[in-house]
PDB file of C-alpha atoms and ligand atoms in Angstrom:
ATOM      1  CA  UNK A   1       0.320  -0.003  -0.093  1.00 60.00           C
ATOM      2  CA  UNK A   2       1.480   3.594  -0.967  1.00 68.00           C
ATOM      3  CA  UNK A   3       0.707   5.824   2.140  1.00 83.00           C
ATOM      4  CA  UNK A   4       1.681   9.958   1.144  1.00 87.00           C
ATOM      5  CA  UNK A   5       3.766  12.361   3.002  1.00 96.00           C
ATOM      6  CA  UNK A   6       3.980  11.475   6.654  1.00 98.00           C
ATOM      7  CA  UNK A   7       2.512  14.612   8.245  1.00 98.00           C
ATOM      8  CA  UNK A   8       2.932  13.576  12.100  1.00 98.00           C
ATOM      9  CA  UNK A   9       3.832  11.033  14.089  1.00 98.00           C
ATOM     10  CA  UNK A  10       2.623  11.589  16.914  1.00 96.00           C
ATOM     11  CA  UNK A  11       3.182   8.588  19.804  1.00 95.00           C
ATOM     12  CA  UNK A  12       1.202   5.515  18.858  1.00 97.00           C
ATOM     13  CA  UNK A  13       0.077   7.020  15.269  1.00 98.00           C
ATOM     14  CA  UNK A  14       1.325   8.331  12.164  1.00 98.00           C
ATOM     15  CA  UNK A  15      -0.899  10.598  10.230  1.00 98.00           C
ATOM     16  CA  UNK A  16      -0.256  10.734   6.878  1.00 98.00           C
ATOM     17  CA  UNK A  17      -1.147  12.703   3.018  1.00 97.00           C
ATOM     18  CA  UNK A  18      -4.116  11.338   1.320  1.00 97.00           C
ATOM     19  CA  UNK A  19      -4.575  11.060  -2.128  1.00 94.00           C
ATOM     20  CA  UNK A  20      -7.566  13.578  -1.811  1.00 96.00           C
ATOM     21  CA  UNK A  21      -7.380  16.563  -0.149  1.00 96.00           C
ATOM     22  CA  UNK A  22     -10.286  16.418   2.195  1.00 97.00           C
ATOM     23  CA  UNK A  23      -8.825  13.076   3.568  1.00 98.00           C
ATOM     24  CA  UNK A  24      -6.130  11.807   5.607  1.00 98.00           C
ATOM     25  CA  UNK A  25      -4.500   8.028   6.675  1.00 98.00           C
ATOM     26  CA  UNK A  26      -4.160   7.461  10.297  1.00 98.00           C
ATOM     27  CA  UNK A  27      -1.502   4.176  10.853  1.00 98.00           C
ATOM     28  CA  UNK A  28      -1.973   2.917  14.408  1.00 98.00           C
ATOM     29  CA  UNK A  29       1.639   1.729  15.395  1.00 98.00           C
ATOM     30  CA  UNK A  30       3.215  -1.137  17.657  1.00 98.00           C
ATOM     31  CA  UNK A  31       3.949   1.554  19.776  1.00 98.00           C
ATOM     32  CA  UNK A  32       2.842   1.638  23.307  1.00 98.00           C
ATOM     33  CA  UNK A  33       4.028   4.900  25.994  1.00 96.00           C
ATOM     34  CA  UNK A  34       2.475   6.387  29.434  1.00 95.00           C
ATOM     35  CA  UNK A  35       2.867   8.847  31.383  1.00 91.00           C
ATOM     36  CA  UNK A  36       3.822  11.051  28.933  1.00 84.00           C
ATOM     37  CA  UNK A  37       6.307   9.330  26.640  1.00 87.00           C
ATOM     38  CA  UNK A  38       8.225   8.323  29.998  1.00 93.00           C
ATOM     39  CA  UNK A  39       8.176   4.943  29.658  1.00 97.00           C
ATOM     40  CA  UNK A  40       7.755   3.422  25.920  1.00 97.00           C
ATOM     41  CA  UNK A  41       7.657   0.068  24.428  1.00 98.00           C
ATOM     42  CA  UNK A  42       6.650  -1.928  21.319  1.00 98.00           C
ATOM     43  CA  UNK A  43       4.287  -4.748  21.199  1.00 98.00           C
ATOM     44  CA  UNK A  44       3.982  -6.157  17.649  1.00 98.00           C
ATOM     45  CA  UNK A  45       0.219  -6.258  17.021  1.00 98.00           C
ATOM     46  CA  UNK A  46      -0.841  -3.766  19.238  1.00 98.00           C
ATOM     47  CA  UNK A  47      -1.388  -0.975  16.046  1.00 98.00           C
ATOM     48  CA  UNK A  48      -4.183  -3.693  14.347  1.00 98.00           C
ATOM     49  CA  UNK A  49      -5.895  -4.404  17.626  1.00 98.00           C
ATOM     50  CA  UNK A  50      -6.009  -0.799  18.483  1.00 98.00           C
ATOM     51  CA  UNK A  51      -7.428   0.010  14.909  1.00 98.00           C
ATOM     52  CA  UNK A  52      -9.601  -2.541  14.687  1.00 98.00           C
ATOM     53  CA  UNK A  53     -11.119  -1.429  18.192  1.00 98.00           C
ATOM     54  CA  UNK A  54     -11.586   1.864  16.511  1.00 98.00           C
ATOM     55  CA  UNK A  55     -12.878   0.853  13.224  1.00 98.00           C
ATOM     56  CA  UNK A  56     -15.532  -1.576  15.412  1.00 98.00           C
ATOM     57  CA  UNK A  57     -16.515   2.051  17.249  1.00 98.00           C
ATOM     58  CA  UNK A  58     -16.560   5.042  14.449  1.00 98.00           C
ATOM     59  CA  UNK A  59     -19.564   2.348  12.541  1.00 98.00           C
ATOM     60  CA  UNK A  60     -21.031   1.265  15.668  1.00 98.00           C
ATOM     61  CA  UNK A  61     -21.253   4.948  16.428  1.00 98.00           C
ATOM     62  CA  UNK A  62     -22.144   6.430  12.970  1.00 98.00           C
ATOM     63  CA  UNK A  63     -25.023   3.501  12.535  1.00 98.00           C
ATOM     64  CA  UNK A  64     -26.472   4.938  16.031  1.00 98.00           C
ATOM     65  CA  UNK A  65     -26.258   8.579  14.943  1.00 98.00           C
ATOM     66  CA  UNK A  66     -22.957   9.703  15.904  1.00 98.00           C
ATOM     67  CA  UNK A  67     -20.784  11.854  13.145  1.00 98.00           C
ATOM     68  CA  UNK A  68     -17.484  10.008  12.785  1.00 98.00           C
ATOM     69  CA  UNK A  69     -14.106  10.919  10.875  1.00 98.00           C
ATOM     70  CA  UNK A  70     -14.243   6.985   9.977  1.00 98.00           C
ATOM     71  CA  UNK A  71     -13.928   6.527   6.443  1.00 98.00           C
ATOM     72  CA  UNK A  72     -12.711   2.826   5.758  1.00 98.00           C
ATOM     73  CA  UNK A  73     -10.078   0.439   6.360  1.00 98.00           C
ATOM     74  CA  UNK A  74      -6.831   0.452   3.825  1.00 97.00           C
ATOM     75  CA  UNK A  75      -5.778  -2.917   5.939  1.00 97.00           C
ATOM     76  CA  UNK A  76      -5.680  -3.807   9.495  1.00 98.00           C
ATOM     77  CA  UNK A  77      -3.650  -0.590  11.487  1.00 98.00           C
ATOM     78  CA  UNK A  78      -4.007   1.229   8.676  1.00 98.00           C
ATOM     79  CA  UNK A  79      -7.503   3.763   8.389  1.00 98.00           C
ATOM     80  CA  UNK A  80      -9.034   6.235   5.792  1.00 98.00           C
ATOM     81  CA  UNK A  81     -10.137   9.222   8.153  1.00 98.00           C
ATOM     82  CA  UNK A  82     -11.829  13.010   7.043  1.00 98.00           C
ATOM     83  CA  UNK A  83      -9.469  15.310   7.714  1.00 98.00           C
ATOM     84  CA  UNK A  84     -10.620  17.311  10.466  1.00 98.00           C
ATOM     85  CA  UNK A  85      -9.206  20.882  12.130  1.00 98.00           C
ATOM     86  CA  UNK A  86      -8.284  19.637  15.678  1.00 98.00           C
ATOM     87  CA  UNK A  87      -9.658  20.559  18.271  1.00 98.00           C
ATOM     88  CA  UNK A  88      -6.878  20.655  20.818  1.00 98.00           C
ATOM     89  CA  UNK A  89      -8.706  19.374  24.161  1.00 98.00           C
ATOM     90  CA  UNK A  90      -8.443  15.286  25.830  1.00 98.00           C
ATOM     91  CA  UNK A  91     -12.497  15.094  26.850  1.00 98.00           C
ATOM     92  CA  UNK A  92     -12.701  12.776  28.896  1.00 98.00           C
ATOM     93  CA  UNK A  93     -15.523  11.086  30.462  1.00 98.00           C
ATOM     94  CA  UNK A  94     -15.795   9.152  33.423  1.00 98.00           C
ATOM     95  CA  UNK A  95     -17.903   6.737  34.728  1.00 98.00           C
ATOM     96  CA  UNK A  96     -16.016   5.225  38.201  1.00 98.00           C
ATOM     97  CA  UNK A  97     -13.208   6.699  39.737  1.00 98.00           C
ATOM     98  CA  UNK A  98      -9.767   5.762  38.804  1.00 98.00           C
ATOM     99  CA  UNK A  99      -6.137   6.945  37.836  1.00 96.00           C
ATOM    100  CA  UNK A 100      -5.440  10.553  38.064  1.00 95.00           C
ATOM    101  CA  UNK A 101      -9.476  11.414  39.386  1.00 97.00           C
ATOM    102  CA  UNK A 102      -7.625   9.814  42.567  1.00 98.00           C
ATOM    103  CA  UNK A 103      -4.866  11.073  42.741  1.00 96.00           C
ATOM    104  CA  UNK A 104      -5.894  14.656  42.967  1.00 96.00           C
ATOM    105  CA  UNK A 105      -9.065  14.317  44.001  1.00 98.00           C
ATOM    106  CA  UNK A 106     -10.650  12.853  47.559  1.00 98.00           C
ATOM    107  CA  UNK A 107     -11.895  10.133  45.795  1.00 98.00           C
ATOM    108  CA  UNK A 108     -11.377   6.407  46.074  1.00 98.00           C
ATOM    109  CA  UNK A 109     -10.271   3.602  43.379  1.00 98.00           C
ATOM    110  CA  UNK A 110     -13.834   2.162  42.064  1.00 98.00           C
ATOM    111  CA  UNK A 111     -16.653   4.754  43.591  1.00 98.00           C
ATOM    112  CA  UNK A 112     -19.141   5.727  41.059  1.00 98.00           C
ATOM    113  CA  UNK A 113     -19.599   8.210  39.051  1.00 98.00           C
ATOM    114  CA  UNK A 114     -22.988   8.526  38.970  1.00 97.00           C
ATOM    115  CA  UNK A 115     -23.983  11.292  36.568  1.00 98.00           C
ATOM    116  CA  UNK A 116     -20.978  10.526  34.959  1.00 98.00           C
ATOM    117  CA  UNK A 117     -18.256  13.427  35.367  1.00 98.00           C
ATOM    118  CA  UNK A 118     -17.030  15.795  31.949  1.00 98.00           C
ATOM    119  CA  UNK A 119     -13.318  16.432  32.311  1.00 98.00           C
ATOM    120  CA  UNK A 120     -11.193  18.374  29.329  1.00 98.00           C
ATOM    121  CA  UNK A 121      -7.589  19.133  30.058  1.00 98.00           C
ATOM    122  CA  UNK A 122      -5.929  20.967  26.707  1.00 98.00           C
ATOM    123  CA  UNK A 123      -3.948  19.209  24.939  1.00 97.00           C
ATOM    124  CA  UNK A 124      -0.160  20.184  25.392  1.00 96.00           C
ATOM    125  CA  UNK A 125       2.118  17.065  25.652  1.00 90.00           C
ATOM    126  CA  UNK A 126       4.672  20.653  27.281  1.00 93.00           C
ATOM    127  CA  UNK A 127       1.738  21.683  29.690  1.00 96.00           C
ATOM    128  CA  UNK A 128       0.576  18.385  30.410  1.00 92.00           C
ATOM    129  CA  UNK A 129      -2.367  18.693  29.621  1.00 95.00           C
ATOM    130  CA  UNK A 130      -3.790  20.981  31.876  1.00 97.00           C
ATOM    131  CA  UNK A 131      -7.635  20.436  32.107  1.00 98.00           C
ATOM    132  CA  UNK A 132      -8.816  23.100  31.350  1.00 98.00           C
ATOM    133  CA  UNK A 133     -12.403  24.270  33.187  1.00 98.00           C
ATOM    134  CA  UNK A 134     -15.452  25.787  30.201  1.00 98.00           C
ATOM    135  CA  UNK A 135     -14.835  29.411  30.987  1.00 98.00           C
ATOM    136  CA  UNK A 136     -11.014  28.946  30.267  1.00 98.00           C
ATOM    137  CA  UNK A 137     -12.299  26.736  27.105  1.00 98.00           C
ATOM    138  CA  UNK A 138     -14.220  29.873  25.773  1.00 98.00           C
ATOM    139  CA  UNK A 139     -12.001  32.510  27.363  1.00 98.00           C
ATOM    140  CA  UNK A 140      -8.858  30.291  24.845  1.00 98.00           C
ATOM    141  CA  UNK A 141     -11.128  30.406  21.468  1.00 98.00           C
ATOM    142  CA  UNK A 142     -11.170  26.739  22.045  1.00 98.00           C
ATOM    143  CA  UNK A 143     -14.651  26.514  21.313  1.00 98.00           C
ATOM    144  CA  UNK A 144     -17.507  28.598  21.477  1.00 98.00           C
ATOM    145  CA  UNK A 145     -20.516  28.144  23.720  1.00 98.00           C
ATOM    146  CA  UNK A 146     -22.701  26.523  21.830  1.00 98.00           C
ATOM    147  CA  UNK A 147     -20.383  24.482  20.162  1.00 98.00           C
ATOM    148  CA  UNK A 148     -18.892  23.239  23.835  1.00 98.00           C
ATOM    149  CA  UNK A 149     -22.817  22.210  25.203  1.00 98.00           C
ATOM    150  CA  UNK A 150     -22.339  20.596  21.752  1.00 98.00           C
ATOM    151  CA  UNK A 151     -19.080  18.824  22.595  1.00 98.00           C
ATOM    152  CA  UNK A 152     -20.559  17.789  26.379  1.00 98.00           C
ATOM    153  CA  UNK A 153     -23.611  16.553  24.728  1.00 98.00           C
ATOM    154  CA  UNK A 154     -22.377  14.280  21.658  1.00 98.00           C
ATOM    155  CA  UNK A 155     -19.747  13.207  24.825  1.00 99.00           C
ATOM    156  CA  UNK A 156     -22.703  11.892  27.351  1.00 98.00           C
ATOM    157  CA  UNK A 157     -24.035  10.487  24.584  1.00 98.00           C
ATOM    158  CA  UNK A 158     -21.308   8.412  23.547  1.00 99.00           C
ATOM    159  CA  UNK A 159     -20.469   7.181  26.616  1.00 99.00           C
ATOM    160  CA  UNK A 160     -23.535   5.936  27.537  1.00 98.00           C
ATOM    161  CA  UNK A 161     -23.852   3.906  23.730  1.00 98.00           C
ATOM    162  CA  UNK A 162     -19.992   2.243  24.502  1.00 98.00           C
ATOM    163  CA  UNK A 163     -20.786   1.587  28.508  1.00 98.00           C
ATOM    164  CA  UNK A 164     -24.368  -0.387  27.679  1.00 98.00           C
ATOM    165  CA  UNK A 165     -21.900  -1.446  24.903  1.00 98.00           C
ATOM    166  CA  UNK A 166     -19.409  -3.386  27.481  1.00 98.00           C
ATOM    167  CA  UNK A 167     -22.002  -3.675  30.060  1.00 98.00           C
ATOM    168  CA  UNK A 168     -23.678  -6.272  27.668  1.00 97.00           C
ATOM    169  CA  UNK A 169     -19.773  -8.146  27.503  1.00 98.00           C
ATOM    170  CA  UNK A 170     -19.654  -8.155  31.227  1.00 98.00           C
ATOM    171  CA  UNK A 171     -16.823  -5.076  31.282  1.00 98.00           C
ATOM    172  CA  UNK A 172     -17.208  -1.452  33.220  1.00 98.00           C
ATOM    173  CA  UNK A 173     -16.187   1.788  30.853  1.00 98.00           C
ATOM    174  CA  UNK A 174     -14.581   3.357  33.884  1.00 98.00           C
ATOM    175  CA  UNK A 175     -13.457   6.180  31.762  1.00 98.00           C
ATOM    176  CA  UNK A 176     -12.448   6.942  27.810  1.00 98.00           C
ATOM    177  CA  UNK A 177     -11.020   9.824  26.318  1.00 98.00           C
ATOM    178  CA  UNK A 178     -11.621  11.623  22.751  1.00 98.00           C
ATOM    179  CA  UNK A 179     -10.825  13.724  20.910  1.00 98.00           C
ATOM    180  CA  UNK A 180     -13.434  15.945  18.239  1.00 99.00           C
ATOM    181  CA  UNK A 181     -12.888  18.832  15.038  1.00 98.00           C
ATOM    182  CA  UNK A 182     -14.094  20.665  12.790  1.00 98.00           C
ATOM    183  CA  UNK A 183     -15.170  19.336   9.152  1.00 98.00           C
ATOM    184  CA  UNK A 184     -16.899  21.123   6.922  1.00 96.00           C
ATOM    185  CA  UNK A 185     -19.507  23.847   9.102  1.00 91.00           C
ATOM    186  CA  UNK A 186     -19.962  21.275  12.123  1.00 96.00           C
ATOM    187  CA  UNK A 187     -17.994  19.529  14.834  1.00 98.00           C
ATOM    188  CA  UNK A 188     -17.346  15.572  14.719  1.00 98.00           C
ATOM    189  CA  UNK A 189     -15.599  12.949  16.531  1.00 98.00           C
ATOM    190  CA  UNK A 190     -11.889  12.141  15.368  1.00 98.00           C
ATOM    191  CA  UNK A 191      -8.903   9.965  16.365  1.00 98.00           C
ATOM    192  CA  UNK A 192      -9.455   6.940  18.099  1.00 98.00           C
ATOM    193  CA  UNK A 193     -11.578   4.802  20.499  1.00 98.00           C
ATOM    194  CA  UNK A 194      -9.060   2.153  21.591  1.00 98.00           C
ATOM    195  CA  UNK A 195      -7.732   0.243  24.842  1.00 98.00           C
ATOM    196  CA  UNK A 196      -5.253   2.632  24.566  1.00 98.00           C
ATOM    197  CA  UNK A 197      -7.557   5.327  25.673  1.00 98.00           C
ATOM    198  CA  UNK A 198     -10.130   3.946  27.637  1.00 98.00           C
ATOM    199  CA  UNK A 199     -11.017   1.691  30.876  1.00 98.00           C
ATOM    200  CA  UNK A 200     -11.871  -1.091  31.121  1.00 98.00           C
ATOM    201  CA  UNK A 201     -12.617  -3.497  33.677  1.00 98.00           C
ATOM    202  CA  UNK A 202     -13.818  -7.154  34.655  1.00 98.00           C
ATOM    203  CA  UNK A 203     -17.551  -6.200  36.534  1.00 97.00           C
ATOM    204  CA  UNK A 204     -16.162  -9.492  38.697  1.00 97.00           C
ATOM    205  CA  UNK A 205     -13.108  -9.091  39.057  1.00 97.00           C
ATOM    206  CA  UNK A 206     -11.841  -5.345  38.099  1.00 97.00           C
ATOM    207  CA  UNK A 207      -9.404  -6.944  36.007  1.00 98.00           C
ATOM    208  CA  UNK A 208      -7.727  -4.300  33.983  1.00 98.00           C
ATOM    209  CA  UNK A 209      -8.578  -4.474  30.036  1.00 98.00           C
ATOM    210  CA  UNK A 210      -6.461  -1.475  29.213  1.00 98.00           C
ATOM    211  CA  UNK A 211      -3.416   0.737  28.946  1.00 98.00           C
ATOM    212  CA  UNK A 212      -2.834   0.123  32.971  1.00 98.00           C
ATOM    213  CA  UNK A 213      -1.997  -2.716  32.539  1.00 98.00           C
ATOM    214  CA  UNK A 214       0.992  -1.634  31.040  1.00 98.00           C
ATOM    215  CA  UNK A 215       1.142   1.735  32.945  1.00 97.00           C
ATOM    216  CA  UNK A 216       1.355  -0.593  35.973  1.00 96.00           C
ATOM    217  CA  UNK A 217       2.850  -3.918  34.773  1.00 97.00           C
ATOM    218  CA  UNK A 218      -0.221  -5.797  35.549  1.00 96.00           C
ATOM    219  CA  UNK A 219       0.357  -8.550  33.391  1.00 97.00           C
ATOM    220  CA  UNK A 220       0.682  -9.404  30.003  1.00 98.00           C
ATOM    221  CA  UNK A 221      -1.040  -6.005  27.708  1.00 98.00           C
ATOM    222  CA  UNK A 222      -1.221  -7.704  24.518  1.00 98.00           C
ATOM    223  CA  UNK A 223      -3.263 -10.747  25.813  1.00 98.00           C
ATOM    224  CA  UNK A 224      -5.552  -8.005  27.484  1.00 98.00           C
ATOM    225  CA  UNK A 225      -6.055  -5.979  24.487  1.00 98.00           C
ATOM    226  CA  UNK A 226      -6.926  -9.515  22.486  1.00 98.00           C
ATOM    227  CA  UNK A 227      -9.717 -10.360  24.957  1.00 98.00           C
ATOM    228  CA  UNK A 228     -11.549  -7.096  24.247  1.00 98.00           C
ATOM    229  CA  UNK A 229     -10.905  -7.317  20.592  1.00 98.00           C
ATOM    230  CA  UNK A 230     -11.930 -11.609  21.023  1.00 98.00           C
ATOM    231  CA  UNK A 231     -14.824  -9.958  23.029  1.00 98.00           C
ATOM    232  CA  UNK A 232     -16.301  -8.089  20.387  1.00 98.00           C
ATOM    233  CA  UNK A 233     -15.764 -10.330  17.830  1.00 97.00           C
ATOM    234  CA  UNK A 234     -18.045 -12.905  19.238  1.00 97.00           C
ATOM    235  CA  UNK A 235     -20.367  -9.882  20.117  1.00 97.00           C
ATOM    236  CA  UNK A 236     -20.021  -8.926  15.927  1.00 97.00           C
ATOM    237  CA  UNK A 237     -20.757 -12.710  15.601  1.00 96.00           C
ATOM    238  CA  UNK A 238     -24.080 -12.442  17.487  1.00 94.00           C
ATOM    239  CA  UNK A 239     -25.549  -9.173  16.387  1.00 94.00           C
ATOM    240  CA  UNK A 240     -23.834  -8.867  12.503  1.00 83.00           C
ATOM    241  CA  UNK A 241     -25.189 -11.498  11.155  1.00 73.00           C
TER     242      UNK A 241
HETATM  243  N1  ATP B   1      -9.945  13.495  11.519  1.00 75.95           N
HETATM  244  C1  ATP B   1      -7.752  13.527  12.085  1.00 75.95           C
HETATM  245  N2  ATP B   1      -7.083  15.323  10.957  1.00 75.95           N
HETATM  246  C2  ATP B   1      -7.014  15.382  11.387  1.00 75.95           C
HETATM  247  N3  ATP B   1      -6.095  15.282  12.659  1.00 75.95           N
HETATM  248  C3  ATP B   1      -5.978  14.279  13.823  1.00 75.95           C
HETATM  249  C4  ATP B   1      -7.360  13.409  12.695  1.00 75.95           C
HETATM  250  N4  ATP B   1      -7.745  12.474  13.980  1.00 75.95           N
HETATM  251  C5  ATP B   1      -6.593  12.364  14.632  1.00 75.95           C
HETATM  252  N5  ATP B   1      -5.546  13.353  14.906  1.00 75.95           N
HETATM  253  C6  ATP B   1      -4.592  13.677  15.212  1.00 75.95           C
HETATM  254  O1  ATP B   1      -3.514  12.967  14.713  1.00 75.95           O
HETATM  255  C7  ATP B   1      -2.728  12.645  16.086  1.00 75.95           C
HETATM  256  C8  ATP B   1      -2.675  11.268  16.520  1.00 75.95           C
HETATM  257  O2  ATP B   1      -1.754  10.693  16.927  1.00 75.95           O
HETATM  258  P1  ATP B   1      -1.064  10.057  18.307  1.00 75.95           P
HETATM  259  O3  ATP B   1      -2.654   9.881  19.139  1.00 75.95           O
HETATM  260  O4  ATP B   1      -0.662   9.414  18.263  1.00 75.95           O
HETATM  261  O5  ATP B   1      -0.455  11.440  18.233  1.00 75.95           O
HETATM  262  P2  ATP B   1      -0.630  12.624  20.425  1.00 75.95           P
HETATM  263  O6  ATP B   1      -2.337  12.618  20.674  1.00 75.95           O
HETATM  264  O7  ATP B   1       0.050  13.365  19.180  1.00 75.95           O
HETATM  265  O8  ATP B   1      -0.156  11.720  21.630  1.00 75.95           O
HETATM  266  P3  ATP B   1      -0.811  11.438  22.631  1.00 75.95           P
HETATM  267  O9  ATP B   1      -2.325  10.757  21.956  1.00 75.95           O
HETATM  268  O10 ATP B   1      -0.395   9.888  22.408  1.00 75.95           O
HETATM  269  O11 ATP B   1      -0.962  12.574  23.624  1.00 75.95           O
HETATM  270  C9  ATP B   1      -3.246  13.538  17.198  1.00 75.95           C
HETATM  271  O12 ATP B   1      -2.866  15.047  17.425  1.00 75.95           O
HETATM  272  C10 ATP B   1      -4.483  13.661  17.018  1.00 75.95           C
HETATM  273  O13 ATP B   1      -5.340  15.042  17.589  1.00 75.95           O
HETATM  274 MG1   MG B   2      -3.345  10.791  20.034  1.00 75.95          MG
END
């Protein structure tokens, strides 16, 4: 497969030019990083796992009325996406307290957050992705107030769809991070939805099936990611006959 010019090499994906001006090629690499790049490794097949899960969820969300950048897969780790003007925000939805929220605030690990909590971080590695509230998002000119309302509502909708989906598989969607971008006159979901960008626990054992396995050396990250892929494949066989 011929890839166009490399436009951006992030920590986990490489973005290439496409033949079409309004599209890009997103290639999910096997690189794995944590703690803002301090921990780094490479796991053969990880990119393909994350690409397949992302593609599945982009399709699933589209079917449920959420617009995404997904166009099609080119191979198991590479997808064509609509070219967005990214909004430098990490929009995080949390259903259960875990990770940084437990370090920063008096929540107990595993505490249910109902209603879910949305947190917005300004995407800037050098500044350590600082949290920004609504006023700061408006003051920085990242979104208008109606766009901000839309981004939050869409995030809650995505959260409900993904939470219910994983619930059916016996897993708890603890939290996840998404990114949005401008496309034509609207704002749509971009980037990825994968085990790198979410926390996923077994409902009974609370075992992790996400990047925490890597972050905190909880076991074999590829077998954890593989389990999620396997469960989704099982769901597809049942539902997409
Ligand atoms: N449809 C799109 N159009 C344009 N840019 C996109 C699109 N989808 C994702 N991106 C951007 O492409 C890049 C993907 O790279 P990657 O996720 O590896 O790195 P990163 O976001 O820089 O770092 P990290 O996510 O590891 O903090 C990100 O900058 C992301 O915002
Ligand atoms: Mg990223």
